[in-house]
Amino acid sequence: MTVPKEMPEKWARAGAPPSWSRKKPSWGTEEERRARANDREYNEKFQYASNCIKTSKYNILTFLPVNLFEQFQEVANTYFLFLLILQLIPQISSLSWFTTIVPLVLVLTITAVKDATDDYFRHKSDNQVNNRQSQVLINGILQQEQWMNVCVGDIIKLENNQFVAADLLLLSSSEPHGLCYIETAELDGETNMKVRQAIPVTSELGDISKLAKFDGEVICEPPNNKLDKFSGTLYWKENKFPLSNQNMLLRGCVLRNTEWCFGLVIFAGPDTKLMQNSGRTKFKRTSIDRLMNTLVLWIFGFLVCMGVILAIGNAIWEHEVGTRFQVYLPWDEAVDSAFFSGFLSFWSYIIILNTVVPISLYVSVEVIRLGHSYFINWDKKMFCMKKRTPAEARTTTLNEELGQVEYIFSDKTGTLTQNIMVFNKCSINGHSYGDVFDVLGHKAELGERPEPVDFSFNPLADKKFLFWDPSLLEAVKMGDPHTHEFFRLLSLCHTVMSEEKNEGELYYKAQSPDEGALVTAARNFGFVFRSRTPKTITVHEMGTAITYQLLAILDFNNIRKRMSVIVRNPEGKIRLYCKGADTILLDRLHHSTQELLNTTTDHLNEYAGEGLRTLVLAYKDLDEEYYEEWAERRLQASLAQDSREDRLASIYEEVESNMMLLGATAIEDKLQQGVPETIALLTLANIKIWVLTGDKQETAVNIGYSCKMLTDDMTEVFIVTGHTVLEVREELRKAREKMMDSSRTVGNGFTYQEKLSSSKLTSVMEAVAGEYALVINGHSLAHALEADMELEFLETACACKAVICCRVTPLQKAQVVELVKKYKKAVTLAIGDGANDVSMIKTAHIGVGISGQEGIQAVLASDYSFSQFKFLQRLLLVHGRWSYLRMCKFLCYFFYKNFAFTMVHFWFGFFCGFSAQTVYDQYFITLYNIVYTSLPVLAMGVFDQDVPEQRSMEYPKLYEPGQLNLLFNKREFFICIAQGIYTSVLMFFIPYGVFAEATRDDGTQLADYQSFAVTVATSLVIVVSVQIGLDTGYWTAINHFFIWGSLAVYFAILFAMHSNGLFDMFPNQFRFVGNAQNTLAQPTVWLTIVLTTVVCIMPVVAFRFLRLHLKPDLSDTVRYTQLVRKKQKAQHRCMRRVGRTGSRRSGYAFSHQEGFGELIMSGKNMRLSSLALSSFTTRSSSSWIESLRRKKSDSASSPSGAADKPLKG
């Protein structure tokens, strides 16, 4: 990924808890902030935080002790260190110390190197940010200072396109009236420009000499995480000046379209609002890791119990029997009683039996996770060709948890959408434009369309604008008055600013992307908005420049949901132009437009059915006398001291009535490719998706409809907008009552009681009938997240199919995620692309960063990253599901084979006087987990799959076992243990029984210790090899090579250790020359091995055969379906586009700020730099995958249903 020169800060790297170079004020918690300009000595006494950031964990001196301390917090590492210490005591150790120390040191070293590498990059990132240069006013001179040396009270100069170094009070700028423009994508995800303005008293301080003499003092609120609020006062020249958020530039913002500005540092480093919202990095561990820690403790307890039993047996045996053999088997010098002998025997057996949990288990787990991570990195289907960006697994510890996700929390802007608005269709005077038809009158699809409309007649046209219906351009060229008035309205009724750098090169600065799309459409069709002054608007209409007098702007707000302009044309005629939400505007039309209204309503329904954002246009002629009288009343209302907004709203309401309908526009908010399909698949996989966005409610709701999270088929969409605790509680209560009433009406009997009983949040709300959605605003969410209401909110939200939280702060995003984690005990995934998503990404079990348009902070804080939201389905349904499946199968088999291996020692203890003698020689014990059985299980853990990737996507219900944690849990663990113990019993007693009476070919007794050990060891290796063959569901050449190769290596090493060559070199170590050859030459031994293998394996084969035929699961059915499909010719099905009909939603001003119209009329923002609008390209609406809905029945709870459709097809 290419990193721009001004790269967003990297303080949020994954895995690094932020620790700041901060000194607390001496009095404790800060209650207010005092900052005096140009007076470092005064400000230093408060000991405010410096602007230096630190995300690294170690330095050269602390790395070794701190890292080892962290590693030995792992139960397993401490356990193996304890065993190593025991093995160093010769009185109790019957195994060499190297069997434990070598793998332990290997694991610690690998982990330490990985941690050191990660921390090196964190140091590098910190240095890059801290060493950025900033111009600081020191002693009357602008000096270059590193960011980390900037202090509270310093005055900083920023230049265009620079990042803001700290939270600043804007003092002055190059723009008139102290205005400046910033981009806040790193803070709230919004890419449109924001306006900030210095207070008038400081806006003239543009000269360095004046700034050097500035000694004002700011007293304001203490550091907090509220991005949209700031309260403070500037004391200067014995006067007080109120300060608000409109006067602040926050760290993380970028200065745009402003040559320079000066600011006073109020908050630095960790005190900045961005840092306050970043949250702490949490150490993430999977549910399997947590279960493993519990199981290791259980196994250790089981190990202690076995040690106690065998120690008691040793004490009794030594007391009753051993005393008779003191001449032959004397006690060690330190042993003076049978009890003490039993005590030493206890520790000896702890060492011998410790292989129930060998350290190779943890090494193997890390190797498998590393392999899964590489598969994600290498997946070409998750590689974005456009951006040349591959998917990246930034951690190796969470792969299997990708297969257990139940809740996804997604950002909107840049994650679900491209934040690109396209003028798609329109209705003018009852005629719909935008669709293209073929010669038969059928609507043409995108691939069948002819060339786009040619705008070459217009030298000022935007070459990036595309439109496909030539009839609209023909109507314009023919001079149709309604069409001309339509585009005239679009060119006049807006707050866009224009700049012309070169002749004919227009750049529009739109406050919201949808406004830019509408003005650009008018521009291409011949009505070019050219320039404006505070009192005029100049438009080139079909090549002719016409200047309109701008009389008034009736600004947009969330209540009015419309904006109007009143203009006087060159002929002196006064006209009001209005555009706004159809639900608002249609009620304000003149009754004479009823017939046109009906036709336009049909068009609006059609557009809304395609997920387009609609807008209605109307106009009204005003006579001079009425306007003069109305303007006077408007002036009086604007000067009112009380209820100013209500008075103005009433004045606006009066003039915006009895308007004449012109038509409607339809804008496509371009979703990222594949978003609706991805959400559909994930929903079918029983994954709940919540959208948490800093954007406005209208924007979020429209995107919810576009990506099919919200549909008109839903029973109801609840909107919570209360401003007080009581209002929010009442709205949530009413929502729950409606859902409960609906359930009682339907009478579904609440069929999910089993699921409810397993959840901590036991509520019948989980079982409501119908589909509901919840939309809640940020100010309401703040109340809903309070301790006494969070459960009510969670109950209501979890009963809904879709949840959308609007206008939320980064910290609120994290709080919502934490709430679900706390009460639902479900695996959560957060996905976003901006700095405002970092806190949410850190809080969730799994964080996914999208390398999009809003910097790379989200990627740096994430566990996984890729470039498009659609790759999420493959990450979860393929890689996540496979990782979970493989890890579960690996763990089950690993515990089985090690209990089968270790428990033989337990049974042997009863026949060797409990002397802690091992059945196998120590080389077999050392090599069993490292060589003989390690590679086959690794191959299964890395490569195995139950169904191909295509079927994983086709049957999303296959994902549910991971959510329910069915494949590896305490029950499955005990089943594996039981199978291992059963195998160990047969492994010991069948050879023991045979050897009791068996003879060699020459008639001598077959039974001896070494022959018995070889027979048991050979039986064990063969049995576990056959078992892994049964467990392997996907055979590759590597699986074959590892399984049969491991068997071959076993026999090669076995014969080598009993050969003359090794005896000649190491006579004290390899004494039993020829034992293996002699033992395995006996037919009786091979019959014993075959009998043991058959008796151990046959119950497993029989059980699996019966389960497959009597109670197959969905994956079994899908595999059978796959076999059937291989015999059939593949059929390609075309997917039909299914539109949504019904509710219409305005697409206007979703990111629009109230008050911008007043700013335009004041003339304060007339000096503007350029803003190149995003390129507008059209594409056909994402076809809705109706076939996925059909497959919902295929992947229902009854596995047989999944096969019906494929079998027929």
Coordinates of C-alpha atoms in Angstrom, one line a residue, residues 291-564:
L291 CA -11.0 -22.9 27.0
M292 CA -7.6 -24.4 26.5
N293 CA -6.3 -22.7 29.7
T294 CA -9.3 -24.2 31.6
L295 CA -8.6 -27.6 30.1
V296 CA -4.9 -27.5 30.9
L297 CA -5.9 -26.8 34.6
W298 CA -8.3 -29.7 34.5
I299 CA -5.7 -32.0 32.9
F300 CA -3.2 -31.0 35.5
G301 CA -5.7 -31.9 38.2
F302 CA -6.2 -35.2 36.5
L303 CA -2.5 -35.7 36.3
V304 CA -2.1 -35.0 40.0
C305 CA -4.9 -37.5 40.7
M306 CA -3.1 -40.2 38.7
G307 CA 0.1 -39.3 40.4
V308 CA -1.5 -39.7 43.8
I309 CA -3.1 -43.0 42.9
L310 CA 0.2 -44.4 41.7
A311 CA 2.2 -42.9 44.6
I312 CA -0.2 -44.6 47.1
G313 CA 0.2 -47.8 45.1
N314 CA 4.0 -47.4 45.3
A315 CA 3.9 -46.9 49.1
I316 CA 1.6 -49.9 49.6
W317 CA 3.7 -52.1 47.3
E318 CA 7.0 -51.1 48.9
H319 CA 5.5 -51.7 52.4
E320 CA 3.9 -55.0 51.5
V321 CA 6.1 -56.5 48.8
G322 CA 9.1 -54.4 48.2
T323 CA 10.6 -55.0 51.7
R324 CA 11.1 -58.6 50.7
F325 CA 13.3 -57.7 47.8
Q326 CA 15.6 -55.2 49.5
V327 CA 18.6 -57.4 48.7
Y328 CA 17.8 -57.2 45.0
L329 CA 16.0 -53.8 44.8
P330 CA 17.5 -51.6 47.6
W331 CA 16.0 -48.2 48.2
D332 CA 18.0 -45.1 47.4
E333 CA 20.1 -43.7 50.1
A334 CA 17.7 -40.8 50.7
V335 CA 14.7 -43.2 51.0
D336 CA 14.1 -44.4 54.5
S337 CA 10.5 -45.5 54.4
A338 CA 7.7 -46.7 52.0
F339 CA 5.9 -43.4 52.5
F340 CA 8.8 -41.4 51.3
S341 CA 9.3 -43.8 48.4
G342 CA 5.7 -43.1 47.5
F343 CA 6.3 -39.3 47.7
L344 CA 9.2 -39.5 45.3
S345 CA 7.2 -41.8 43.0
F346 CA 4.5 -39.1 42.9
W347 CA 6.8 -36.6 41.3
S348 CA 8.4 -39.2 39.1
Y349 CA 4.9 -40.0 37.7
I350 CA 4.1 -36.3 37.3
I351 CA 7.1 -36.1 35.0
I352 CA 6.3 -39.3 33.1
L353 CA 2.6 -38.5 32.6
N354 CA 3.1 -34.8 31.7
T355 CA 2.9 -35.8 28.0
V356 CA -0.9 -35.6 28.2
V357 CA -0.3 -31.9 27.4
P358 CA 3.1 -31.7 25.7
I359 CA 4.6 -28.3 24.8
S360 CA 4.5 -29.4 21.1
L361 CA 0.8 -28.8 21.3
Y362 CA 1.4 -25.0 21.6
V363 CA 4.1 -25.1 19.0
S364 CA 1.8 -26.9 16.6
V365 CA -1.1 -24.5 17.3
E366 CA 1.1 -21.5 16.4
V367 CA 2.3 -23.2 13.2
I368 CA -1.3 -23.9 12.1
R369 CA -2.4 -20.4 12.8
L370 CA 0.6 -19.1 10.9
G371 CA -0.4 -21.3 7.9
H372 CA -4.0 -20.0 8.1
S373 CA -2.7 -16.4 8.1
Y374 CA -0.6 -17.1 5.0
F375 CA -3.7 -18.6 3.2
I376 CA -5.5 -15.3 3.9
N377 CA -2.6 -13.2 2.6
W378 CA -2.2 -15.4 -0.5
D379 CA -5.9 -15.5 -1.4
K380 CA -6.2 -14.0 -4.9
K381 CA -9.9 -13.7 -4.5
M382 CA -9.4 -11.2 -1.8
F383 CA -6.8 -9.2 -3.8
C384 CA -8.0 -5.8 -5.1
M385 CA -6.6 -5.3 -8.6
K386 CA -7.7 -1.6 -8.7
K387 CA -5.7 -0.7 -5.6
R388 CA -3.2 -3.5 -5.9
T389 CA -4.0 -4.3 -2.2
P390 CA -4.0 -7.9 -0.9
A391 CA -5.8 -9.1 2.2
E392 CA -3.5 -9.1 5.2
A393 CA -3.7 -11.1 8.4
R394 CA -2.0 -8.7 10.8
T395 CA -2.2 -11.2 13.7
T396 CA -1.9 -15.0 13.8
T397 CA -3.8 -15.6 17.0
L398 CA -7.4 -15.0 16.0
N399 CA -8.0 -17.0 12.9
E400 CA -10.3 -19.7 14.3
E401 CA -12.4 -17.0 16.0
L402 CA -13.2 -15.8 12.5
G403 CA -15.4 -18.9 12.3
Q404 CA -17.4 -18.0 15.4
V405 CA -18.6 -14.4 14.7
E406 CA -22.2 -13.6 15.7
Y407 CA -22.2 -9.8 15.6
I408 CA -20.6 -7.5 13.1
F409 CA -20.3 -3.8 13.8
S410 CA -19.7 -1.8 10.7
D411 CA -18.9 1.8 9.9
K412 CA -20.8 3.3 7.0
T413 CA -18.8 5.9 5.1
G414 CA -16.0 4.3 3.2
T415 CA -16.8 0.8 4.5
L416 CA -20.2 0.1 3.1
T417 CA -20.2 3.0 0.6
Q418 CA -17.7 4.6 -1.7
N419 CA -19.1 8.0 -0.6
I420 CA -19.7 8.8 -4.3
M421 CA -23.1 10.3 -5.4
V422 CA -24.3 9.8 -8.9
F423 CA -27.2 11.6 -10.7
N424 CA -29.0 8.5 -11.9
K425 CA -32.6 9.3 -12.9
C426 CA -35.1 12.1 -12.8
S427 CA -38.8 12.9 -13.4
I428 CA -39.6 16.2 -15.1
N429 CA -43.3 17.2 -15.7
G430 CA -44.4 13.6 -15.5
H431 CA -41.8 12.1 -17.7
S432 CA -39.1 9.8 -16.3
Y433 CA -35.6 10.0 -17.7
G434 CA -32.6 7.7 -17.0
D435 CA -33.7 4.3 -18.3
V436 CA -32.5 3.0 -21.7
F437 CA -34.7 0.7 -23.8
D438 CA -33.8 -1.6 -26.6
V439 CA -35.7 -1.9 -30.0
L440 CA -38.3 -4.2 -28.4
G441 CA -39.1 -1.8 -25.6
H442 CA -37.3 -3.8 -22.9
K443 CA -35.2 -2.0 -20.3
A444 CA -31.5 -2.4 -21.2
E445 CA -29.0 -3.7 -18.6
L446 CA -25.7 -1.9 -18.1
G447 CA -23.8 -4.3 -20.3
E448 CA -26.3 -3.9 -23.1
R449 CA -26.4 -0.1 -23.0
P450 CA -25.1 2.0 -25.9
E451 CA -22.5 4.7 -25.5
P452 CA -23.2 7.3 -22.8
V453 CA -24.7 10.7 -23.7
D454 CA -22.4 12.9 -25.6
F455 CA -22.0 16.3 -23.9
S456 CA -19.4 17.6 -26.3
F457 CA -21.7 20.5 -27.2
N458 CA -21.0 21.9 -23.8
P459 CA -17.4 23.1 -23.4
L460 CA -17.9 23.5 -19.6
A461 CA -19.2 19.9 -19.1
D462 CA -17.6 17.6 -16.5
K463 CA -16.0 14.9 -18.6
K464 CA -16.4 12.4 -15.6
F465 CA -20.2 12.7 -15.6
L466 CA -22.0 9.9 -17.3
F467 CA -25.7 9.6 -18.2
W468 CA -27.3 7.0 -20.5
D469 CA -30.6 8.4 -21.6
P470 CA -30.2 10.7 -24.6
S471 CA -33.8 11.8 -24.6
L472 CA -33.2 14.1 -21.6
L473 CA -30.5 16.0 -23.5
E474 CA -32.8 16.2 -26.6
A475 CA -35.5 17.8 -24.4
V476 CA -33.0 20.3 -23.2
K477 CA -31.8 21.1 -26.7
M478 CA -35.4 21.4 -28.0
G479 CA -35.9 24.1 -25.4
D480 CA -38.6 22.3 -23.3
P481 CA -39.5 24.9 -20.7
H482 CA -40.1 22.4 -17.8
T483 CA -36.7 20.7 -18.4
H484 CA -35.0 24.1 -18.5
E485 CA -36.7 25.2 -15.3
F486 CA -35.8 21.9 -13.7
F487 CA -32.0 22.3 -14.3
R488 CA -32.3 26.0 -13.6
L489 CA -33.5 25.1 -10.1
L490 CA -30.6 22.7 -9.6
S491 CA -28.1 25.3 -10.7
L492 CA -29.5 28.0 -8.3
C493 CA -30.8 26.2 -5.2
H494 CA -27.7 25.0 -3.4
T495 CA -24.8 26.2 -1.2
V496 CA -22.0 25.0 -3.5
M497 CA -18.9 27.2 -4.1
S498 CA -17.2 27.5 -7.5
E499 CA -13.7 28.2 -8.5
E500 CA -12.2 28.5 -12.0
K501 CA -8.5 28.1 -12.0
N502 CA -8.1 28.1 -15.7
E503 CA -10.6 29.2 -18.4
G504 CA -13.4 26.5 -18.6
E505 CA -11.9 24.4 -15.7
L506 CA -14.6 24.6 -13.0
Y507 CA -14.0 23.2 -9.5
Y508 CA -17.0 22.8 -7.2
K509 CA -16.7 22.8 -3.4
A510 CA -19.8 21.1 -2.2
Q511 CA -20.7 20.8 1.4
S512 CA -22.3 17.4 0.8
P513 CA -21.5 15.0 -2.1
D514 CA -25.2 14.8 -3.1
E515 CA -25.3 18.6 -3.7
G516 CA -22.2 18.3 -5.8
A517 CA -23.9 15.5 -7.9
L518 CA -27.0 17.6 -8.6
V519 CA -25.1 20.8 -9.5
T520 CA -22.8 18.8 -11.7
A521 CA -25.8 17.2 -13.5
A522 CA -27.2 20.7 -14.2
R523 CA -23.7 21.8 -15.4
N524 CA -23.5 19.0 -18.0
F525 CA -27.0 19.6 -19.3
G526 CA -26.2 23.2 -20.1
F527 CA -27.0 25.0 -16.9
V528 CA -23.6 25.8 -15.5
F529 CA -23.3 27.3 -12.1
R530 CA -20.3 29.6 -12.7
S531 CA -19.8 31.9 -9.7
R532 CA -21.5 33.6 -6.8
T533 CA -21.2 36.7 -4.6
P534 CA -23.1 37.4 -1.4
K535 CA -26.0 38.8 -3.4
T536 CA -25.8 37.2 -6.8
I537 CA -25.5 33.9 -8.6
T538 CA -24.2 33.6 -12.2
V539 CA -25.3 30.7 -14.3
H540 CA -24.4 30.0 -17.9
E541 CA -27.7 28.8 -19.4
M542 CA -27.1 27.0 -22.8
G543 CA -24.0 29.2 -23.3
T544 CA -25.6 32.5 -22.2
A545 CA -24.4 34.0 -18.9
I546 CA -27.3 35.1 -16.7
T547 CA -26.8 36.7 -13.3
Y548 CA -29.6 36.3 -10.7
Q549 CA -30.0 38.5 -7.7
L550 CA -29.9 36.3 -4.6
L551 CA -32.5 37.6 -2.2
A552 CA -32.6 34.9 0.5
I553 CA -31.5 31.4 1.3
L554 CA -33.9 29.4 3.5
D555 CA -31.4 27.0 4.9
F556 CA -31.7 23.3 5.4
N557 CA -32.0 21.6 8.8
N558 CA -33.1 18.2 10.0
I559 CA -36.6 19.4 10.9
R560 CA -37.3 21.3 7.7
K561 CA -35.6 18.6 5.5
R562 CA -35.6 21.1 2.6
M563 CA -33.9 24.2 1.4
S564 CA -35.1 27.1 -0.7

